JSON list of C-alpha atoms in Angstrom, two decimals:
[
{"chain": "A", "resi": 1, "resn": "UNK", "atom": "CA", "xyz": [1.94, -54.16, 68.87]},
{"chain": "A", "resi": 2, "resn": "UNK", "atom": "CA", "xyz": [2.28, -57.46, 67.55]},
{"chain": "A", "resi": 3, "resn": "UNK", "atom": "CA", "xyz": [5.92, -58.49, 65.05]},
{"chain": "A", "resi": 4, "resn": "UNK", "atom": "CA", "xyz": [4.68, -58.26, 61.98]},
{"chain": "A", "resi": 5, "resn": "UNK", "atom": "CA", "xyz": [3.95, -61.93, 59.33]},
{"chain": "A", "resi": 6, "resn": "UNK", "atom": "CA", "xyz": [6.55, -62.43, 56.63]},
{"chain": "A", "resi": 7, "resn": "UNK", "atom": "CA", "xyz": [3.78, -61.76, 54.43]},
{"chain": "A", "resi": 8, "resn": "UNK", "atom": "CA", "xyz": [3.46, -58.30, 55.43]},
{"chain": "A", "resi": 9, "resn": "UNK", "atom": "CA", "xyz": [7.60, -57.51, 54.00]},
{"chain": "A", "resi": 10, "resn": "UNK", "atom": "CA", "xyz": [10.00, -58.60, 52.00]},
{"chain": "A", "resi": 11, "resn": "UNK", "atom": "CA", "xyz": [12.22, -61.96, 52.56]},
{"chain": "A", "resi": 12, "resn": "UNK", "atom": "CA", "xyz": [15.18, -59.52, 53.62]},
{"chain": "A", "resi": 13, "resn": "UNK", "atom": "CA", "xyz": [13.30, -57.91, 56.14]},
{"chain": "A", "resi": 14, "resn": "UNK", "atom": "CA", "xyz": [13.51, -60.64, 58.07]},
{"chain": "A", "resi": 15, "resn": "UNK", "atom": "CA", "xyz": [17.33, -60.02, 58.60]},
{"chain": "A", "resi": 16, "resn": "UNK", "atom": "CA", "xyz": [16.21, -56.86, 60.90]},
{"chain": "A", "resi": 17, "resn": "UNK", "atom": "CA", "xyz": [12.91, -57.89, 62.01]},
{"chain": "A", "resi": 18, "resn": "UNK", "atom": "CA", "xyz": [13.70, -60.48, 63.94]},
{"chain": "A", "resi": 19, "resn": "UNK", "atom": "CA", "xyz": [16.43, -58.47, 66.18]},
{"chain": "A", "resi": 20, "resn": "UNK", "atom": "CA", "xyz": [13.17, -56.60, 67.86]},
{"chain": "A", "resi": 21, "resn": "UNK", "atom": "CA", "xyz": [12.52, -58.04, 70.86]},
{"chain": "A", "resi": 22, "resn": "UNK", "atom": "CA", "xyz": [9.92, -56.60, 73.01]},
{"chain": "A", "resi": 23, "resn": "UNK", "atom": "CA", "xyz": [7.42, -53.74, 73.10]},
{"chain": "A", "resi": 24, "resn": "UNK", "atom": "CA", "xyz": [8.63, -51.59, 69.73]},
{"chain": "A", "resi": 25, "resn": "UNK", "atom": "CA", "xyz": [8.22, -48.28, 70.67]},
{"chain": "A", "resi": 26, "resn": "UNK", "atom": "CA", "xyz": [9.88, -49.04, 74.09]},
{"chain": "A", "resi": 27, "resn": "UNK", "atom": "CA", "xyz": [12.77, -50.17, 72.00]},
{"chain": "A", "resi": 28, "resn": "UNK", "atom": "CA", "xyz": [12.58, -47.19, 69.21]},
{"chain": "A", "resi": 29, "resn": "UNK", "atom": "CA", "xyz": [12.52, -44.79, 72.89]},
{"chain": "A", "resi": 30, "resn": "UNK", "atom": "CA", "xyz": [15.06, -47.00, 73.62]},
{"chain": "A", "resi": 31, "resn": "UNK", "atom": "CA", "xyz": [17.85, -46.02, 70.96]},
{"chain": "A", "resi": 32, "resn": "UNK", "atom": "CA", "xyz": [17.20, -42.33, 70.99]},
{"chain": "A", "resi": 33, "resn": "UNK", "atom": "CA", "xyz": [19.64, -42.88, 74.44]},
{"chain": "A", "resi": 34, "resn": "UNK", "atom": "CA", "xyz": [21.82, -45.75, 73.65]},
{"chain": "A", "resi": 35, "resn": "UNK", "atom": "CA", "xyz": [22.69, -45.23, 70.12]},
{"chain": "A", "resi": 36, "resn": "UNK", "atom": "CA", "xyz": [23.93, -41.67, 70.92]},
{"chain": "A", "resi": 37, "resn": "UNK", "atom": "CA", "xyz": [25.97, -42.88, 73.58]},
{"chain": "A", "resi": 38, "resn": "UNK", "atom": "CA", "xyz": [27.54, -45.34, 71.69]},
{"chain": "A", "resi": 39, "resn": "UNK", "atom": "CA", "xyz": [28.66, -42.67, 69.64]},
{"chain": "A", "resi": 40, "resn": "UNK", "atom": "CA", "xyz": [29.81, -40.34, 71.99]},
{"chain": "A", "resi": 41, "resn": "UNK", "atom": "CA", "xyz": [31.45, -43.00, 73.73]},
{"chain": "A", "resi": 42, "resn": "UNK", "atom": "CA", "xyz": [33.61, -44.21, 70.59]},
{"chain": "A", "resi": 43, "resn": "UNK", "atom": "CA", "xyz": [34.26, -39.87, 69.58]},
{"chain": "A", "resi": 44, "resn": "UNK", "atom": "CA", "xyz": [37.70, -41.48, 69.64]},
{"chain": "A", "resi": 45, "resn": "UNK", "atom": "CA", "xyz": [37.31, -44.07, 67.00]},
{"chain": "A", "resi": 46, "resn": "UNK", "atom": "CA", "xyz": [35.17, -41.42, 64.13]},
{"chain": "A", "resi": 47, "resn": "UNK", "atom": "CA", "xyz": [37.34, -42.34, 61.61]},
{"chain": "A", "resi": 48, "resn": "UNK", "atom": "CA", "xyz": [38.10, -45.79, 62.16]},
{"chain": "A", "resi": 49, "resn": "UNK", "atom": "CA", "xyz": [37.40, -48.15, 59.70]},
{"chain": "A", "resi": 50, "resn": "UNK", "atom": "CA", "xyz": [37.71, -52.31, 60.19]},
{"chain": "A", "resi": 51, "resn": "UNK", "atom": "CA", "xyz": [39.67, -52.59, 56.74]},
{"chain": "A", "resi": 52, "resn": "UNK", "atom": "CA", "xyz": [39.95, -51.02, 53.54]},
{"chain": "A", "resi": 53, "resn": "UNK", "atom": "CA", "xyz": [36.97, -50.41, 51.68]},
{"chain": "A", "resi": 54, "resn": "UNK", "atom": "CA", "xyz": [34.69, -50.42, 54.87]},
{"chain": "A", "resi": 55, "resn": "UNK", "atom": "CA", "xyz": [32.94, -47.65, 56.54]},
{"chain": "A", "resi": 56, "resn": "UNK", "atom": "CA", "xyz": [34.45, -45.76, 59.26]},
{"chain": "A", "resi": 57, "resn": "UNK", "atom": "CA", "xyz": [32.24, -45.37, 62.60]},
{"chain": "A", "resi": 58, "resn": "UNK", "atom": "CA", "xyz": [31.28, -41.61, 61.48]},
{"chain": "A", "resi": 59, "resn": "UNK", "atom": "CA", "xyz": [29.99, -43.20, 58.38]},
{"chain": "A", "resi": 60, "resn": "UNK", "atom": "CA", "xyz": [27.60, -45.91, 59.67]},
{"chain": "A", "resi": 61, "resn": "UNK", "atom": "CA", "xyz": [26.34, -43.01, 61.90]},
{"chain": "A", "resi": 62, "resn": "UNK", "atom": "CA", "xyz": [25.27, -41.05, 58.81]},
{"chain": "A", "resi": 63, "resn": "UNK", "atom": "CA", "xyz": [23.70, -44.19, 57.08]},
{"chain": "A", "resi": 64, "resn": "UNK", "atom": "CA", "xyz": [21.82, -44.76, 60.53]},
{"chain": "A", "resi": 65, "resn": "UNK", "atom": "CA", "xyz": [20.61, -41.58, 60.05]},
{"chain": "A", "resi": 66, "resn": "UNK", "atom": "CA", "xyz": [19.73, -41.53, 56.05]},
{"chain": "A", "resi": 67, "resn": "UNK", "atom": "CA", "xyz": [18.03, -44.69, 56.65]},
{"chain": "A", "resi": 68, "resn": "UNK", "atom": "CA", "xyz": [16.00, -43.82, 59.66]},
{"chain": "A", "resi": 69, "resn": "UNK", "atom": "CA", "xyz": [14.91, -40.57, 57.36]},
{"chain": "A", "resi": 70, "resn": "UNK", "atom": "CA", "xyz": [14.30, -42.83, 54.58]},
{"chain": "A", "resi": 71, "resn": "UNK", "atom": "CA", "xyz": [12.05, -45.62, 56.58]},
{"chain": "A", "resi": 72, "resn": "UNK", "atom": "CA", "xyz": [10.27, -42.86, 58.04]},
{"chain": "A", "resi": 73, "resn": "UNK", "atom": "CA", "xyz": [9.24, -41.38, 54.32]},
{"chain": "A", "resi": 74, "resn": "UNK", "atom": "CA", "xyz": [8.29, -44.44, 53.46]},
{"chain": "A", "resi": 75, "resn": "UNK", "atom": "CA", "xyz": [6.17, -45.38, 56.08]},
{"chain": "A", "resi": 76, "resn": "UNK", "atom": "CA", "xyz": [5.02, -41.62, 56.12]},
{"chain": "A", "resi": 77, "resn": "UNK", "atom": "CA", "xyz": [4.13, -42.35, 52.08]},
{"chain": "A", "resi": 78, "resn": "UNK", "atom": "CA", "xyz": [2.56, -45.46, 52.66]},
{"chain": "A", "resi": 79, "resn": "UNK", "atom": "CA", "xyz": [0.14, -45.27, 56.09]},
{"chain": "A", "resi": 80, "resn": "UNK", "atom": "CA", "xyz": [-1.36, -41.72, 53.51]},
{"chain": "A", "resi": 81, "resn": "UNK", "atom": "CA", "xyz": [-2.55, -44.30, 50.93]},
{"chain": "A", "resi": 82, "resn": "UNK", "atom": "CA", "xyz": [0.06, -43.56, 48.65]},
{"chain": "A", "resi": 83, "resn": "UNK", "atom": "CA", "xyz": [-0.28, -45.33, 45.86]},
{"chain": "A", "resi": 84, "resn": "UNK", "atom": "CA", "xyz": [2.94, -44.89, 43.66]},
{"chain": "A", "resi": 85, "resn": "UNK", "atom": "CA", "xyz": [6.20, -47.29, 44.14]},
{"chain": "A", "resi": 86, "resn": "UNK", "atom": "CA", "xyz": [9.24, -45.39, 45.76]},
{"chain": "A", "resi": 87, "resn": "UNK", "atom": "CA", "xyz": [12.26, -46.00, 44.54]},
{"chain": "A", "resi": 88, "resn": "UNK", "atom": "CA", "xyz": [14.71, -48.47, 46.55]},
{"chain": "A", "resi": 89, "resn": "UNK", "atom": "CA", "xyz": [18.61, -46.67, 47.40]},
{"chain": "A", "resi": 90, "resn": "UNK", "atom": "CA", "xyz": [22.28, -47.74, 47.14]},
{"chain": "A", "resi": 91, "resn": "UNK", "atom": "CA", "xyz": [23.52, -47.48, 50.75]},
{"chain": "A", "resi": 92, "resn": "UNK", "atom": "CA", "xyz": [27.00, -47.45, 49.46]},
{"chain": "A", "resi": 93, "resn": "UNK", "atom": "CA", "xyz": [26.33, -44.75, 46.96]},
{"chain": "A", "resi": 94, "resn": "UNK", "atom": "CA", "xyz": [24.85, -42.52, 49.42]},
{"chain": "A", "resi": 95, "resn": "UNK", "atom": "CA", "xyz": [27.94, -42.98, 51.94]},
{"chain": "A", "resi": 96, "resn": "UNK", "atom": "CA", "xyz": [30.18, -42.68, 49.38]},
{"chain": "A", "resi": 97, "resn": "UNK", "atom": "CA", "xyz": [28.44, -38.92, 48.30]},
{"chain": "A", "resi": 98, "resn": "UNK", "atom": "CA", "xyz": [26.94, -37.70, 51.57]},
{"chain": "A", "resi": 99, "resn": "UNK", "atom": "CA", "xyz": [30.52, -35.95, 52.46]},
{"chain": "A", "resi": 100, "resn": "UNK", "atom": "CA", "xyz": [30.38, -37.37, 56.43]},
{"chain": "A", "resi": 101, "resn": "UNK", "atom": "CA", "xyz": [33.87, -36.77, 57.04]},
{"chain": "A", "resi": 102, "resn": "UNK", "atom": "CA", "xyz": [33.48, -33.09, 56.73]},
{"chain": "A", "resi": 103, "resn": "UNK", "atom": "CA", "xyz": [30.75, -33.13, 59.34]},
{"chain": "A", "resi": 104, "resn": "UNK", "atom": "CA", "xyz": [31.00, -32.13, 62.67]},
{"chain": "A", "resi": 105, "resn": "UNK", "atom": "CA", "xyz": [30.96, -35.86, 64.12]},
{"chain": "A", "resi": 106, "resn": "UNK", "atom": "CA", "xyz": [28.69, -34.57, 68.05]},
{"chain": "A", "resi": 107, "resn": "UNK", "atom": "CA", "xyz": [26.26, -32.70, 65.49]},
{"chain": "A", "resi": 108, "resn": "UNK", "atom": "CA", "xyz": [25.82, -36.01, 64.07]},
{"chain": "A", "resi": 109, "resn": "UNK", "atom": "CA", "xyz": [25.12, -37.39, 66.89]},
{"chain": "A", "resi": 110, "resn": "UNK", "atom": "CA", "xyz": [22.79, -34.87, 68.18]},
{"chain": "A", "resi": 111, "resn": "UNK", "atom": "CA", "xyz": [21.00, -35.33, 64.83]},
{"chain": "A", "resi": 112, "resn": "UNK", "atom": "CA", "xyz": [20.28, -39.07, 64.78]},
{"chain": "A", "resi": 113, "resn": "UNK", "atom": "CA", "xyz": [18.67, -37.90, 68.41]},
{"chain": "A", "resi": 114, "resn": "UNK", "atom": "CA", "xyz": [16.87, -34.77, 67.31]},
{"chain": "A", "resi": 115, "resn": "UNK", "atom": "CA", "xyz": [15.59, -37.43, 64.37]},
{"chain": "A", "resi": 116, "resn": "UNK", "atom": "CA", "xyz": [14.29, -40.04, 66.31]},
{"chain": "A", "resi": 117, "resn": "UNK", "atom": "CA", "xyz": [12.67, -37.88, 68.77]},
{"chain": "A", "resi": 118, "resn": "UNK", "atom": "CA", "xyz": [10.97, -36.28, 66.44]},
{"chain": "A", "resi": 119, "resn": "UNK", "atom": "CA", "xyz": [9.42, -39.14, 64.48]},
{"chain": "A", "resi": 120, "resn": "UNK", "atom": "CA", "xyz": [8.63, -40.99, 67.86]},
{"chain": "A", "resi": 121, "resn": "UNK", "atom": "CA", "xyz": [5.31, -38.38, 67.71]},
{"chain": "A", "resi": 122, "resn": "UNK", "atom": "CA", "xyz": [4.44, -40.04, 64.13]},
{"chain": "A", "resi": 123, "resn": "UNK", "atom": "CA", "xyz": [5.01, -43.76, 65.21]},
{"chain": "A", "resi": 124, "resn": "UNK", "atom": "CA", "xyz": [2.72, -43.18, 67.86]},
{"chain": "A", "resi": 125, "resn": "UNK", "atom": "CA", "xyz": [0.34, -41.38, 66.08]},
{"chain": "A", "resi": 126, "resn": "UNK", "atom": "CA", "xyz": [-0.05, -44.25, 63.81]},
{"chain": "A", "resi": 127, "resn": "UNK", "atom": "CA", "xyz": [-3.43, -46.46, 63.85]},
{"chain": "A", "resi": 128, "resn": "UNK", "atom": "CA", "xyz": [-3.58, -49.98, 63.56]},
{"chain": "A", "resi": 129, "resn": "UNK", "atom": "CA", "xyz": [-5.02, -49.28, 59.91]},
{"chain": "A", "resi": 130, "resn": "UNK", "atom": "CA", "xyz": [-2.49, -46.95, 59.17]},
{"chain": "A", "resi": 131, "resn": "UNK", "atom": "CA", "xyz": [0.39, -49.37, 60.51]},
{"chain": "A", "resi": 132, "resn": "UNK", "atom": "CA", "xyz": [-1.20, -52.27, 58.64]},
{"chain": "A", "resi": 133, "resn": "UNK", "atom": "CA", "xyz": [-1.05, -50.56, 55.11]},
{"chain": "A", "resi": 134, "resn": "UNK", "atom": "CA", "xyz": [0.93, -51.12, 52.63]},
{"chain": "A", "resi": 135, "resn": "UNK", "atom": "CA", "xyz": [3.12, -50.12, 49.85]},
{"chain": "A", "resi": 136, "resn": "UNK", "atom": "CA", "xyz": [5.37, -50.52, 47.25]},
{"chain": "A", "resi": 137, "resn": "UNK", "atom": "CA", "xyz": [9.35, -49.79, 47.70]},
{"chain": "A", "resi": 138, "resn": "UNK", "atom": "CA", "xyz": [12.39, -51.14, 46.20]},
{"chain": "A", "resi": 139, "resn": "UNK", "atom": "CA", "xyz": [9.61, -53.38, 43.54]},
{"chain": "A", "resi": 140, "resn": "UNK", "atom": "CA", "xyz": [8.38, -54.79, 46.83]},
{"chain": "A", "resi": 141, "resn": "UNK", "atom": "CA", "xyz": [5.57, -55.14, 48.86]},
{"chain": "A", "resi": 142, "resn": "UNK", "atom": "CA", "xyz": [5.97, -53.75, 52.70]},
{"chain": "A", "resi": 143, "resn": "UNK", "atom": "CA", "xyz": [3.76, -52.63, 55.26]},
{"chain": "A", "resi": 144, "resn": "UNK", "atom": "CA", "xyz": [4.00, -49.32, 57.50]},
{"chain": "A", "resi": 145, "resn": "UNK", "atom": "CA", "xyz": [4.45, -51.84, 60.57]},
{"chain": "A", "resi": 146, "resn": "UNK", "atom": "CA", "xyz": [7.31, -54.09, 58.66]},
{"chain": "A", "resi": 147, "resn": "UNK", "atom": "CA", "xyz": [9.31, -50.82, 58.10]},
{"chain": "A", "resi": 148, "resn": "UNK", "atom": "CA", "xyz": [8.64, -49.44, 61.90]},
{"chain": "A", "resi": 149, "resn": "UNK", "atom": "CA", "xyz": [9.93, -53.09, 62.86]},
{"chain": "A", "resi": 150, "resn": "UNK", "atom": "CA", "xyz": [13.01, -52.73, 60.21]},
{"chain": "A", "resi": 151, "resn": "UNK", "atom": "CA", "xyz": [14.02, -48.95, 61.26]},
{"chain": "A", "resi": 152, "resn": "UNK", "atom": "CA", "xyz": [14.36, -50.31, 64.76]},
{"chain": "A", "resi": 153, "resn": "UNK", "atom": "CA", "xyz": [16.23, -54.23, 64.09]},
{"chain": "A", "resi": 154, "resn": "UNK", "atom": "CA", "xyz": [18.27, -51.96, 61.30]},
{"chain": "A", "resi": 155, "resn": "UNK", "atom": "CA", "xyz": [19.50, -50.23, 64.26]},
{"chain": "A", "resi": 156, "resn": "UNK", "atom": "CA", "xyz": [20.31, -52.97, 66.31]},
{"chain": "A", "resi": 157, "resn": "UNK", "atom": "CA", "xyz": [21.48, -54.75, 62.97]},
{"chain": "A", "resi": 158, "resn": "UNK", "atom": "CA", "xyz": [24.50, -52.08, 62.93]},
{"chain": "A", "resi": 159, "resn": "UNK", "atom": "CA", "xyz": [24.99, -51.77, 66.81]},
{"chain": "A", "resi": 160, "resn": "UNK", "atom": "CA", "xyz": [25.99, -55.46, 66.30]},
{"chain": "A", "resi": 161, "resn": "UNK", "atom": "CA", "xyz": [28.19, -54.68, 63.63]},
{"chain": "A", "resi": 162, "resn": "UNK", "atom": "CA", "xyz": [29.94, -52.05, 65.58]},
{"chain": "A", "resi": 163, "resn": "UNK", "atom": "CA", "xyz": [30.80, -54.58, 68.17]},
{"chain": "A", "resi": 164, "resn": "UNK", "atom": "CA", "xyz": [31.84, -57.31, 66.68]},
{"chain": "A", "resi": 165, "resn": "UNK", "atom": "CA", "xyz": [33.84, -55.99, 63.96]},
{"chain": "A", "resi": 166, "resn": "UNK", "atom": "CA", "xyz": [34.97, -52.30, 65.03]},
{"chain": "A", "resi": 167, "resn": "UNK", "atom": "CA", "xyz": [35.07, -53.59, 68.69]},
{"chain": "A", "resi": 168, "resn": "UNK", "atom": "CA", "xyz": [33.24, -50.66, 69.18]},
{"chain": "A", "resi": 169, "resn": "UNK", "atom": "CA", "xyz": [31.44, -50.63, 72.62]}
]
C-alpha cells in the first residue's frame, strides 16, 4: 500500500506519517510484539515521569491505547461512508481523567495487544476504496489510509519519545 499524499490528511499528520517506513501492515503486525515488550521491559519504570507535569510511562501506554481505539473509530466511521464530522479530543484531558494509575499496569499491556490484534482483521479487510475515503475529524479532512498511516507513525512517534526522554528502552 502506497504512503498516503498530503492532500489526503491534515498538515499535522505529517508529523506521524512520515515515521512509517515500509510495508504498513508489516509494521502495524510489527508493534503488536515490540510495543508490549517495551512495556514489560520498563514494568520497573510505570510510574516514572521525565519532569513535573509530564506523563509517566503507564500513562503514555493508556494514551497509546485511547488513541489506537480512537483512529480505529474513525477510520471504522469513515471507510462506512459516514458522513457526519467526529469530534477531535484533548489528549491531556483524557490522561488526566482516564484513572491509569489505578490500573493494573501487565493488563495494560495485554490490552494495547489484545487491541491491535484485533483491529489487524479490519485493516486488512479494508479495500482500496474503503482506505481511500474520506472524512471529517477534528474540522479536518482525512482519509481511512492517512489515519491507518498515523495510528502506526503515532506509535513510533511515542516509542521515540520514550527513548529519548524517559531513556526508556
Amino acid at each position: 500500500m502506497n504512503r498516503p499524499q498530503p492532500n489526503e490528511y491534515p498538515a499535522w499528520g505529517e508529523t506521524y506519517i512520515s515515521k512509517v517506513n515500509g510495508d504498513i501492515i508489516d509494521v502495524l503486525e510489527e508493534q503488536v510484539f515490540t510495543i508490549p515488550a517495551l512495556f514489560e521491559r520498563n514494568k520497573n519504570n510505570e510510574n516514572f515521569a521525565y519532569a513535573d507535569g509530564k506523563w509517566t510511562v503507564k500513562e503514555m501506554l493508556g494514551h497509546i491505547i485511547d488513541c489506537e481505539r480512537i483512529f480505529v473509530y474513525r477510520m471504522t466511521a469513515f471507510a462506512r461512508n459516514e458522513a457526519q464530522q467526529l469530534p477531535g479530543f484533548d489528549e491531556d484531558e483524557y490522561v488526566a481523567n482516564a484513572r491509569f494509575d489505578e490500573r493494573n499496569y501487565e493488563d495494560m499491556i495485554e490490552e494495547f495487544s489484545a487491541l491491535r490484534k484485533a483491529n489487524l482483521y479490519f485493516f486488512k479487510s479494508l479495500n482500496d476504496t474503503e482506505l481511500n475515503r474520506k472524512g471529517i475529524a477534528s474540522t479536518r479532512e482525512i482519509s481511512v489510509k492517512s489515519i491507518l498511516f498515523i495510528a502506526a507513525g503515532h506509535i513510533i512517534h511515542h516509542v521515540g519519545v520514550l527513548a529519548e526522554r524517559y531513556e526508556v528502552v
